[in-house]
mmCIF file of C-alpha atoms in Angstrom:
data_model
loop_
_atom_site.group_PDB
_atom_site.id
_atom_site.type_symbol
_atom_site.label_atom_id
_atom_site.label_comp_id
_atom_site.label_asym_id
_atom_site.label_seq_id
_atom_site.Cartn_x
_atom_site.Cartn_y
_atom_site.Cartn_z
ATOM 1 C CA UNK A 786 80.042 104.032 65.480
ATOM 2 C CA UNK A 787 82.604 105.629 67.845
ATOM 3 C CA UNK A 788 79.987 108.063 69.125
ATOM 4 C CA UNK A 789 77.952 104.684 70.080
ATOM 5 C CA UNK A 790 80.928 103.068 71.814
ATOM 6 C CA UNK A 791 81.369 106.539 74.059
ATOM 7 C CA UNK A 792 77.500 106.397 74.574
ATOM 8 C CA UNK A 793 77.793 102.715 76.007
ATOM 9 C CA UNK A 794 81.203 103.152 78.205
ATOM 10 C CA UNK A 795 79.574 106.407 79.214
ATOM 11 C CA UNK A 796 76.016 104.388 80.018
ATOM 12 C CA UNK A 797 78.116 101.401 81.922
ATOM 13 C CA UNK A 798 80.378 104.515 83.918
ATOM 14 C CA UNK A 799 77.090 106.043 84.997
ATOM 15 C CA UNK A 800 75.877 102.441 86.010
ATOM 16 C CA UNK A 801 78.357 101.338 87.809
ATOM 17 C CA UNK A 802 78.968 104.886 90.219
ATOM 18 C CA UNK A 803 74.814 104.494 90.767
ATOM 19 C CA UNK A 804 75.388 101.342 92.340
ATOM 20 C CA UNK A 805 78.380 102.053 93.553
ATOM 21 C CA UNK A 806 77.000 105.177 95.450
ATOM 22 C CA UNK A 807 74.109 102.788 96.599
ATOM 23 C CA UNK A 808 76.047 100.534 98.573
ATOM 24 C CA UNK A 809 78.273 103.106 100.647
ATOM 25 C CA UNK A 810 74.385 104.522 101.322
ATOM 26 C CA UNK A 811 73.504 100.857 102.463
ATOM 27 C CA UNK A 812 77.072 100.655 104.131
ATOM 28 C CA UNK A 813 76.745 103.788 105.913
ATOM 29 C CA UNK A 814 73.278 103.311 107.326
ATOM 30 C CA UNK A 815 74.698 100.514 108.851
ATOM 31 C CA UNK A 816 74.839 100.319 112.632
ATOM 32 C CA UNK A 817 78.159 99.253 113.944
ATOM 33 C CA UNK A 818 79.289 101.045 117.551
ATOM 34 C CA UNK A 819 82.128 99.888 119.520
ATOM 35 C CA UNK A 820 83.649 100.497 122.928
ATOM 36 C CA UNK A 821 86.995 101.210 123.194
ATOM 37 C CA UNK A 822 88.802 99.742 126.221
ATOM 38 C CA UNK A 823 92.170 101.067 126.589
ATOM 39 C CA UNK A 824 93.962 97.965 128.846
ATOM 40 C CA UNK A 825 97.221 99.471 128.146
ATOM 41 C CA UNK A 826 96.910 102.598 129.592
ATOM 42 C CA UNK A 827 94.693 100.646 132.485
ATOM 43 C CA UNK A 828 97.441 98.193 133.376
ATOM 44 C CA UNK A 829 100.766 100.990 133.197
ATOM 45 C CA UNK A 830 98.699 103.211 134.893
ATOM 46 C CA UNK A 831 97.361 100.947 137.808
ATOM 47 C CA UNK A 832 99.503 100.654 140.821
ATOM 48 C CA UNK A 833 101.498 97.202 141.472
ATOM 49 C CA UNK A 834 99.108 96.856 144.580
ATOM 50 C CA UNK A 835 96.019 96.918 142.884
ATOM 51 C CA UNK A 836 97.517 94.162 139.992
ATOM 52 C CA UNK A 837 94.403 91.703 141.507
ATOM 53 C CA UNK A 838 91.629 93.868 140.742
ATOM 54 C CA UNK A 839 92.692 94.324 136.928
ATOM 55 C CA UNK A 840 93.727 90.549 136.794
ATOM 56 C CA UNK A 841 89.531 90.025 138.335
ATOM 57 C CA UNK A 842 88.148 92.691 135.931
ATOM 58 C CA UNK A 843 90.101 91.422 132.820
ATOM 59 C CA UNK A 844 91.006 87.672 133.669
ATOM 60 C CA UNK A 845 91.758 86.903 129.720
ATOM 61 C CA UNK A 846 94.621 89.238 129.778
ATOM 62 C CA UNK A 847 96.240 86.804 132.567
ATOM 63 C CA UNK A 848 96.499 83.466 132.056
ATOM 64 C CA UNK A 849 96.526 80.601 134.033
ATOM 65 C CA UNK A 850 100.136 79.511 134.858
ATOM 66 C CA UNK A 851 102.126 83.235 135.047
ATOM 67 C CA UNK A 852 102.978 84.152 138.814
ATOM 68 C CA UNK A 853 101.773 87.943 139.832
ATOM 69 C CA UNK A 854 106.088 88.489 139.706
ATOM 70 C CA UNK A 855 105.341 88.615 135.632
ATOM 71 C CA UNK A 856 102.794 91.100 135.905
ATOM 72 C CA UNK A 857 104.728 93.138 138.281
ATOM 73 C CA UNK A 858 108.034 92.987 136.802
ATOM 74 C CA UNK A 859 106.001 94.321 133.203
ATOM 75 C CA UNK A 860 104.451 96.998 135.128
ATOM 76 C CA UNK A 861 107.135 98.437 136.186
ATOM 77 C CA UNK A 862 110.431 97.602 133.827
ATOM 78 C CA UNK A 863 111.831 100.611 132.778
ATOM 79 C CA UNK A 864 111.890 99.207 129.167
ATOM 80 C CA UNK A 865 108.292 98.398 129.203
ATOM 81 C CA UNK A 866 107.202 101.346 130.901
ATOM 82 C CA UNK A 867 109.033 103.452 127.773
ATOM 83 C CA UNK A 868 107.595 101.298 125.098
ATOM 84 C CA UNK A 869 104.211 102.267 126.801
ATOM 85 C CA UNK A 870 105.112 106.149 126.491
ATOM 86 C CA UNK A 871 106.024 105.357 123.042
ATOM 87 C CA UNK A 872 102.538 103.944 122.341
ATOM 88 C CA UNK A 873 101.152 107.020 124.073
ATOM 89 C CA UNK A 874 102.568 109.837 122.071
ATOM 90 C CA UNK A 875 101.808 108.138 118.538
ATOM 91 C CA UNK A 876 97.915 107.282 120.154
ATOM 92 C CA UNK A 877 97.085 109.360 122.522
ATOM 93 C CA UNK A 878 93.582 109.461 120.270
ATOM 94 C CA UNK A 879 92.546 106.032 119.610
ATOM 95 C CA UNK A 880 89.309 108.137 118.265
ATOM 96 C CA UNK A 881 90.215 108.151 114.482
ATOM 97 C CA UNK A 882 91.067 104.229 114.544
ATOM 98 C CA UNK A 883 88.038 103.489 116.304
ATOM 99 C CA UNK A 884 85.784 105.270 113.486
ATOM 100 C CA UNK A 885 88.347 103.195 110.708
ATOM 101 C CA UNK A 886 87.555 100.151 112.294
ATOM 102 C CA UNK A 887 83.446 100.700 112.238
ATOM 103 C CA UNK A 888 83.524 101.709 108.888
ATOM 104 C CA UNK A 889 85.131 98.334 108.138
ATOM 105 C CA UNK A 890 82.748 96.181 110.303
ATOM 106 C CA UNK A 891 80.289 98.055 108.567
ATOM 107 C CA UNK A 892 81.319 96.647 105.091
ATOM 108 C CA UNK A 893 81.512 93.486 106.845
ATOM 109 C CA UNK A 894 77.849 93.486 108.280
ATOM 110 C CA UNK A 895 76.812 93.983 104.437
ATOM 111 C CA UNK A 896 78.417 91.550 103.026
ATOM 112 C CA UNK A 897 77.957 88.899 105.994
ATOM 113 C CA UNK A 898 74.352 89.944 107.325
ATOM 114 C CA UNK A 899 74.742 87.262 110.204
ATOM 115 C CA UNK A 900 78.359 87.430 110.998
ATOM 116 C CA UNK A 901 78.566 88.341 114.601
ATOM 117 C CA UNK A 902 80.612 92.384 115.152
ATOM 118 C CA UNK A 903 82.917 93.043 118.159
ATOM 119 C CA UNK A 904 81.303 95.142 121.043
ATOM 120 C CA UNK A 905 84.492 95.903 122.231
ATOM 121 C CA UNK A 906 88.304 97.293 120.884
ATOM 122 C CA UNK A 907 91.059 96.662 123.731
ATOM 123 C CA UNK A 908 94.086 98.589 123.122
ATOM 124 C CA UNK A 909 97.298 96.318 124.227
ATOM 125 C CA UNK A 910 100.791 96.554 124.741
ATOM 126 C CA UNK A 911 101.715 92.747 124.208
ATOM 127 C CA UNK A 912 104.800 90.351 123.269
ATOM 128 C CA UNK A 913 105.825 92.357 119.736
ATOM 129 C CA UNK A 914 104.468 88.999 117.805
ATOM 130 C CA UNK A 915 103.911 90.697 114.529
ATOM 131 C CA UNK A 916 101.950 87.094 113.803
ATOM 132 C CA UNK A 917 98.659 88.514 115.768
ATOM 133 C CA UNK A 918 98.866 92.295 115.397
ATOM 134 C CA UNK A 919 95.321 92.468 115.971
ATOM 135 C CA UNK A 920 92.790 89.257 117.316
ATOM 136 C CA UNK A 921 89.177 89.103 115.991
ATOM 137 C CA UNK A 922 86.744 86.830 118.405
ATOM 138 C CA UNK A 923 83.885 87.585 117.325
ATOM 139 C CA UNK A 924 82.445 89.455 120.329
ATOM 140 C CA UNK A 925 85.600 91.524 121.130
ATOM 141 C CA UNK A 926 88.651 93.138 118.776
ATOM 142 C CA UNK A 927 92.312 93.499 120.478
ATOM 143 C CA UNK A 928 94.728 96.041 118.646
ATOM 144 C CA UNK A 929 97.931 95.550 119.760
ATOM 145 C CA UNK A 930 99.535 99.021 119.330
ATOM 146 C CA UNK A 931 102.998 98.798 120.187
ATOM 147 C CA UNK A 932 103.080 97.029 116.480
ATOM 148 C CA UNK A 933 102.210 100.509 114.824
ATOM 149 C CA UNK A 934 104.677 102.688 115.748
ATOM 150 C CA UNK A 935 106.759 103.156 112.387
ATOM 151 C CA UNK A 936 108.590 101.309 110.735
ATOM 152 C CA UNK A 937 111.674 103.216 111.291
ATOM 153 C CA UNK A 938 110.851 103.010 115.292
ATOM 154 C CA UNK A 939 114.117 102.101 117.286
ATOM 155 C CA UNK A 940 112.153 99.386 119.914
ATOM 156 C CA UNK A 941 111.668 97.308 116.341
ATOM 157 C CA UNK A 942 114.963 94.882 115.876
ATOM 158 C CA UNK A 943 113.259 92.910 112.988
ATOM 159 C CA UNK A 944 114.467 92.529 109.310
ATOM 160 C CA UNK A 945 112.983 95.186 107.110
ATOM 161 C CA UNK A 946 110.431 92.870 105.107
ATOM 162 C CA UNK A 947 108.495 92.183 108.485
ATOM 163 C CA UNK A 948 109.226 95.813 110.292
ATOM 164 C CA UNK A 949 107.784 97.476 106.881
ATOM 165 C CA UNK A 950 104.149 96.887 107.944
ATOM 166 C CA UNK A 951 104.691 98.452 111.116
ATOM 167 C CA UNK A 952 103.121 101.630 110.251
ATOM 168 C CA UNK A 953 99.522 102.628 111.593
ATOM 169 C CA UNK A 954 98.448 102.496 107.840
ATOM 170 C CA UNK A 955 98.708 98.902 108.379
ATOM 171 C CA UNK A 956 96.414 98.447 111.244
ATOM 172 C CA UNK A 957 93.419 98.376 109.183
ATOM 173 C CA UNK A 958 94.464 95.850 106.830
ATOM 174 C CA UNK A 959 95.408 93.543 109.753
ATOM 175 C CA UNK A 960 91.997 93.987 111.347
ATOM 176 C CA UNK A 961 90.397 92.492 107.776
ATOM 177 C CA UNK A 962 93.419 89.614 107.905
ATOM 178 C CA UNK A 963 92.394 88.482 111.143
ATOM 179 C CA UNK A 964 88.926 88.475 110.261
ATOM 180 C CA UNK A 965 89.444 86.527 106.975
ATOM 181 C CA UNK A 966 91.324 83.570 108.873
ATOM 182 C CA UNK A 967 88.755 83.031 111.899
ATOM 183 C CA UNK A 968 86.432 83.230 108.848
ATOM 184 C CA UNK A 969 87.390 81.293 105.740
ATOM 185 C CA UNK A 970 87.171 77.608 105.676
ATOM 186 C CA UNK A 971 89.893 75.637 105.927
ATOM 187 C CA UNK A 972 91.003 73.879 102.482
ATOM 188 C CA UNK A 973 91.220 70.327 102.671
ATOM 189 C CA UNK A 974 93.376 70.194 99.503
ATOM 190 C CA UNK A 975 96.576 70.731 100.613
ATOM 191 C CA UNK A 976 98.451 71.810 97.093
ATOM 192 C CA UNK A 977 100.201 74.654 96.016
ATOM 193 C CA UNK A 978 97.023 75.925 93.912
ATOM 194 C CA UNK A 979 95.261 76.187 96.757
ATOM 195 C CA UNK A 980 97.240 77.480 99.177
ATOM 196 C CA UNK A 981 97.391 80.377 96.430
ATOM 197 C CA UNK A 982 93.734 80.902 96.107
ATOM 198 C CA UNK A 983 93.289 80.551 99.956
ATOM 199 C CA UNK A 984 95.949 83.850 100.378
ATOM 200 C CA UNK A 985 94.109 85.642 97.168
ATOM 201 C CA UNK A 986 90.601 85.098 99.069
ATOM 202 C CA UNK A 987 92.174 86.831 101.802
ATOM 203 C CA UNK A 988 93.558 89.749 100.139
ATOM 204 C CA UNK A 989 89.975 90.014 98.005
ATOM 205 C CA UNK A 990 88.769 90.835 101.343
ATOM 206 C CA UNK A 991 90.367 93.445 101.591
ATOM 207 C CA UNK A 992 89.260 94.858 98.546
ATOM 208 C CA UNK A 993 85.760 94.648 99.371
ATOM 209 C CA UNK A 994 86.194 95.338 103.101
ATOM 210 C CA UNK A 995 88.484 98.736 102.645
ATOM 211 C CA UNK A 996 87.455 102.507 101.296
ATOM 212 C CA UNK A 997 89.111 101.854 97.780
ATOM 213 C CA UNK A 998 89.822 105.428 98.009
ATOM 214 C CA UNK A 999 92.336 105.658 100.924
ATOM 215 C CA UNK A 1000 94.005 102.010 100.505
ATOM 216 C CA UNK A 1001 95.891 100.759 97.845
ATOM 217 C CA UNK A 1002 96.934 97.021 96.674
ATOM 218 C CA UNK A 1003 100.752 97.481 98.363
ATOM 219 C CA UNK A 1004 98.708 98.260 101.549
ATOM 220 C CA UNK A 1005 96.933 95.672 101.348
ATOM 221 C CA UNK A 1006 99.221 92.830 100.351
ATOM 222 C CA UNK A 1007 102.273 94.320 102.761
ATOM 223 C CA UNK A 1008 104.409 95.899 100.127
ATOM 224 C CA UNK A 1009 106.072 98.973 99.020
ATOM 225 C CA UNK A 1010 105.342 100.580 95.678
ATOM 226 C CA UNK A 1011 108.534 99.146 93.756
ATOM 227 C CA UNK A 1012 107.483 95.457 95.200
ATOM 228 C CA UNK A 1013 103.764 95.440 93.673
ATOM 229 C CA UNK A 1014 105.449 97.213 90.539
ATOM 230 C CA UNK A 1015 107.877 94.055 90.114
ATOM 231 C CA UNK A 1016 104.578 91.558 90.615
ATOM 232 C CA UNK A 1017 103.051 93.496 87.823
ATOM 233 C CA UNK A 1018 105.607 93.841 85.585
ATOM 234 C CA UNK A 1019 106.782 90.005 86.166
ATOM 235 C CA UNK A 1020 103.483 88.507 86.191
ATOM 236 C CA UNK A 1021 103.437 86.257 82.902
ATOM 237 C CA UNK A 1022 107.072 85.253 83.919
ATOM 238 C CA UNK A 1023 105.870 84.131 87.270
ATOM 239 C CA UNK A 1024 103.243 82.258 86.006
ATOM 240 C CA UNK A 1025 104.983 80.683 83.608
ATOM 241 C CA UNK A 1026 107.539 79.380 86.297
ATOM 242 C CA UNK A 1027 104.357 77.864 88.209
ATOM 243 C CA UNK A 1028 103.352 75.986 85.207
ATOM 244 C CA UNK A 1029 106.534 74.766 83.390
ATOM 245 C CA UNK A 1030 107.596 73.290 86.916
ATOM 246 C CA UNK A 1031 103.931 71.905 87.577
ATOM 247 C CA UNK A 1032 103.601 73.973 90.547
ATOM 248 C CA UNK A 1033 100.444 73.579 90.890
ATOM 249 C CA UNK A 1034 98.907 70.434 92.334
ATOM 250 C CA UNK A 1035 102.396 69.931 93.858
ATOM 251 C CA UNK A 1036 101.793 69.398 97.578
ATOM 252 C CA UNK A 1037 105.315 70.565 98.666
ATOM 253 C CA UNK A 1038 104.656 72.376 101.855
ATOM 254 C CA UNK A 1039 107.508 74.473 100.989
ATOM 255 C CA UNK A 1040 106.331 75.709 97.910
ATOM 256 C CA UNK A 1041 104.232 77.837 100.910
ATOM 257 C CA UNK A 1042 107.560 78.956 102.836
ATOM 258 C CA UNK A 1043 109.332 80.013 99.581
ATOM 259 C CA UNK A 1044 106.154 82.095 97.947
ATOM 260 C CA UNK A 1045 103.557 82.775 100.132
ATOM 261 C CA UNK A 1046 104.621 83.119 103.139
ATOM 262 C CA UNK A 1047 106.234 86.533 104.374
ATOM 263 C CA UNK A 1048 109.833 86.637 103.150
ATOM 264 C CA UNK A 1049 112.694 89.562 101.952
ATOM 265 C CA UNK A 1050 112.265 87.734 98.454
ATOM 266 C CA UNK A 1051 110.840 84.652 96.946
ATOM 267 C CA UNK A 1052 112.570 81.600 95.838
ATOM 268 C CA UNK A 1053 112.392 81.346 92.643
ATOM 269 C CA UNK A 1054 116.175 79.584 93.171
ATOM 270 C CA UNK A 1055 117.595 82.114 89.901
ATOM 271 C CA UNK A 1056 119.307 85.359 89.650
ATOM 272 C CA UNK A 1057 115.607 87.297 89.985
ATOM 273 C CA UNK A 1058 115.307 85.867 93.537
ATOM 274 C CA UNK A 1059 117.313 89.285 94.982
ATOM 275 C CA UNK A 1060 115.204 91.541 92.757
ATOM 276 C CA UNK A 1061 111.902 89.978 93.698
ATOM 277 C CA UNK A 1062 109.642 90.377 97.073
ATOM 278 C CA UNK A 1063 108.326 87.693 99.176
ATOM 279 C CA UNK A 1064 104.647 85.996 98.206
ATOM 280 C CA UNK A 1065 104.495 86.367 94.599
ATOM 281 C CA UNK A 1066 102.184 83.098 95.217
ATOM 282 C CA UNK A 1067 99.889 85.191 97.360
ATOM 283 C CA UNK A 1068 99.566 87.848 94.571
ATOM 284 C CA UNK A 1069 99.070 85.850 92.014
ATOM 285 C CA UNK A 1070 96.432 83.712 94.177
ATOM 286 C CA UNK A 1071 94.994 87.412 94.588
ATOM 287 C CA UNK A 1072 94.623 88.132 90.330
ATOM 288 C CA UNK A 1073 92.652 84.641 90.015
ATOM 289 C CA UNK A 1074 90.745 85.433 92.683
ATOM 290 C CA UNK A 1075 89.831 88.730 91.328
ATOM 291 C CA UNK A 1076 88.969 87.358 87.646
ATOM 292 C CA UNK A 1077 87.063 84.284 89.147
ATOM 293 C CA UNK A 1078 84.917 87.256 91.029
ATOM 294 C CA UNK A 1079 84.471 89.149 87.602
ATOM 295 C CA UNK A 1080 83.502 86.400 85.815
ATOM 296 C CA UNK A 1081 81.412 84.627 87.976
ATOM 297 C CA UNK A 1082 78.347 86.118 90.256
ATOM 298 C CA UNK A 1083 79.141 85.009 93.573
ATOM 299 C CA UNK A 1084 78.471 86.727 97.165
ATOM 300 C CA UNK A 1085 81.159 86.874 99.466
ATOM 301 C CA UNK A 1086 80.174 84.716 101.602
ATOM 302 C CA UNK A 1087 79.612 81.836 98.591
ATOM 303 C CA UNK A 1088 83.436 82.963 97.843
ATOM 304 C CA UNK A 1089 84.165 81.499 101.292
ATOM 305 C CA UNK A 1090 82.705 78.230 100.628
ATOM 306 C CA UNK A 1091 83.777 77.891 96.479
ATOM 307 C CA UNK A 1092 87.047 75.951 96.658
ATOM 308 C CA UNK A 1093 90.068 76.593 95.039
ATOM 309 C CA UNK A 1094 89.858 73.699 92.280
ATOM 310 C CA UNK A 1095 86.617 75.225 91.228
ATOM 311 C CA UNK A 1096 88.154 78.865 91.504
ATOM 312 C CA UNK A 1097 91.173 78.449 88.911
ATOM 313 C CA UNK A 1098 88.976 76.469 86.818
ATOM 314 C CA UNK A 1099 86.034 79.210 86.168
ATOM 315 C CA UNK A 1100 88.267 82.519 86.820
ATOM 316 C CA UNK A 1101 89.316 82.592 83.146
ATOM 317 C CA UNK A 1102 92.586 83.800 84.434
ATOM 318 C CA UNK A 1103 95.613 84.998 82.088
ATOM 319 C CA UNK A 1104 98.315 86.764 83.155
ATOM 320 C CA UNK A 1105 99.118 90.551 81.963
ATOM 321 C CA UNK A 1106 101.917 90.223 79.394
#
């Protein structure tokens, strides 16, 4: 009998690699070739008197409503112009980031045959909004790179659960993010439950749309190793919090602020609060998601669309004790 059960898990191992070997073939033969456009090096290296023919050749970089003194005063504060030497020296070759992000609009032409991929990467030193790291529009990418220079960088004044993900590691899960919000549908039920689900879709993304090999669930979700060890560890008690207080058709918009949202911990309002990381919500949104998707044979795409009533209900979910 035991020689049977090593003969099936053996069978289902060899199974699962074929097809798994299948689909980077599929992935692979995929054809996904962008530009790169490096608009920070063309606007700190182009000469205040020339500021009109980069504002005619790249008029969404200016908008309407900022006198030329903006521009000029950027070009040439000595501030800005070290941040831009910064940005220089940590990517002088964009080359390596540019082949990252094909492979991962190559995983997203499988799974969404029809979904329209950027031409077009523009490298930019913007604003420091760590909210829009990198822009997806369909037709063209923008990286903003001064938000990947380390976390330990001295330009980055920001508490440590935001500064963190400010490592390059980080740009490709951002460039998934911002694809998963211009793509997912917007829930029109507004509780708890599925502003959970809605965050788990997004990080399932990322499982699909990143080489499993090189990133790992605290890459994707934002934290360090101790902080997905504590979600894993705490899992059944955090559940069990959600349910006792009937969490989860509560329509509380802070119930987003104080666990799904980013945050130095979530508020759980006990002693654990200090111990624990910001959106626990998010990960556990992230576990149904996962168990709806091994329990139920569903495309990516029909993930999108499923909502998050009918999610929780078929995912079978239990948390690890």
């Amino acid at each position: 009998m035991k020689t049977y059960v090593n003969f099936l898990v053996l069978l289902f191992f060899f199974f699962s690699c074929n097809t798994k070997n299948k689909t980077e073939k599929a992935v692979e033969a995929i054809s996904v070739d962008l530009q790169v456009i490096r608009f920070d090096k063309i606007f700190f290296e182009t000469e205040p008197k020339d500021l009109p023919k980069i504002k005619k050749e790249f008029p969404f970089f200016f908008p309407a409503g900022n006198d030329d003194a903006v521009w000029l005063e950027k070009m040439q504060h000595p501030l800005w112009r070290e941040l831009y030497g910064e940005v220089q020296k940590k990517f002088s070759d964009f080359d390596p980031y540019k082949l990252e992000i094909e492979g991962v609009f190559k995983r997203i032409k499988y799974h969404f045959p029809k979904v329209q991929t950027p031409k077009k990467i523009f490298t930019v030193i913007s604003e420091m909004d760590y909210n829009n790291k990198v822009i997806y529009a369909d037709s063209l990418l923008i990286v903003s790179l001064e938000m990947y220079l380390g976390k330990e960088h001295k330009f980055y004044q920001f508490p440590n659960y935001i500064k963190q993900n400010f490592e390059p590691k980080q740009m490709m899960p951002d460039v998934v993010e911002s694809f998963a919000k211009r793509k997912m549908m917007s829930e029109r039920d507004k509780s708890y439950l599925a502003a959970m689900v809605q965050a788990g879709k997004e990080l399932y993304l990322k499982d699909m749309l990143l080489p499993e090999d090189e990133y790992k669930d605290e890459d994707k979700i934002g934290y360090t190793p101790e902080q997905l060890l504590w979600c894993q560890e705490n899992e059944s008690y955090i559940w069990r919090y959600f349910i006792d207080g009937q969490l989860l058709y509560d329509d509380n918009p802070k119930l987003v602020s104080r666990f799904i949202s980013p945050a130095p911990f979530s508020k759980f309002y006990l002693e654990i609060d200090n111990e624990s990381p910001g959106k626990v919500g998010a990960w556990i949104g992230w576990q149904i998601v996962r168990s709806y998707m091994k329990n139920n044979e569903v495309s990516l795409p029909e993930l999108m669309r499923v909502s998050a009533k009918e999610i929780f209900e078929k995912s079978n979910y239990k948390p690890k004790k």
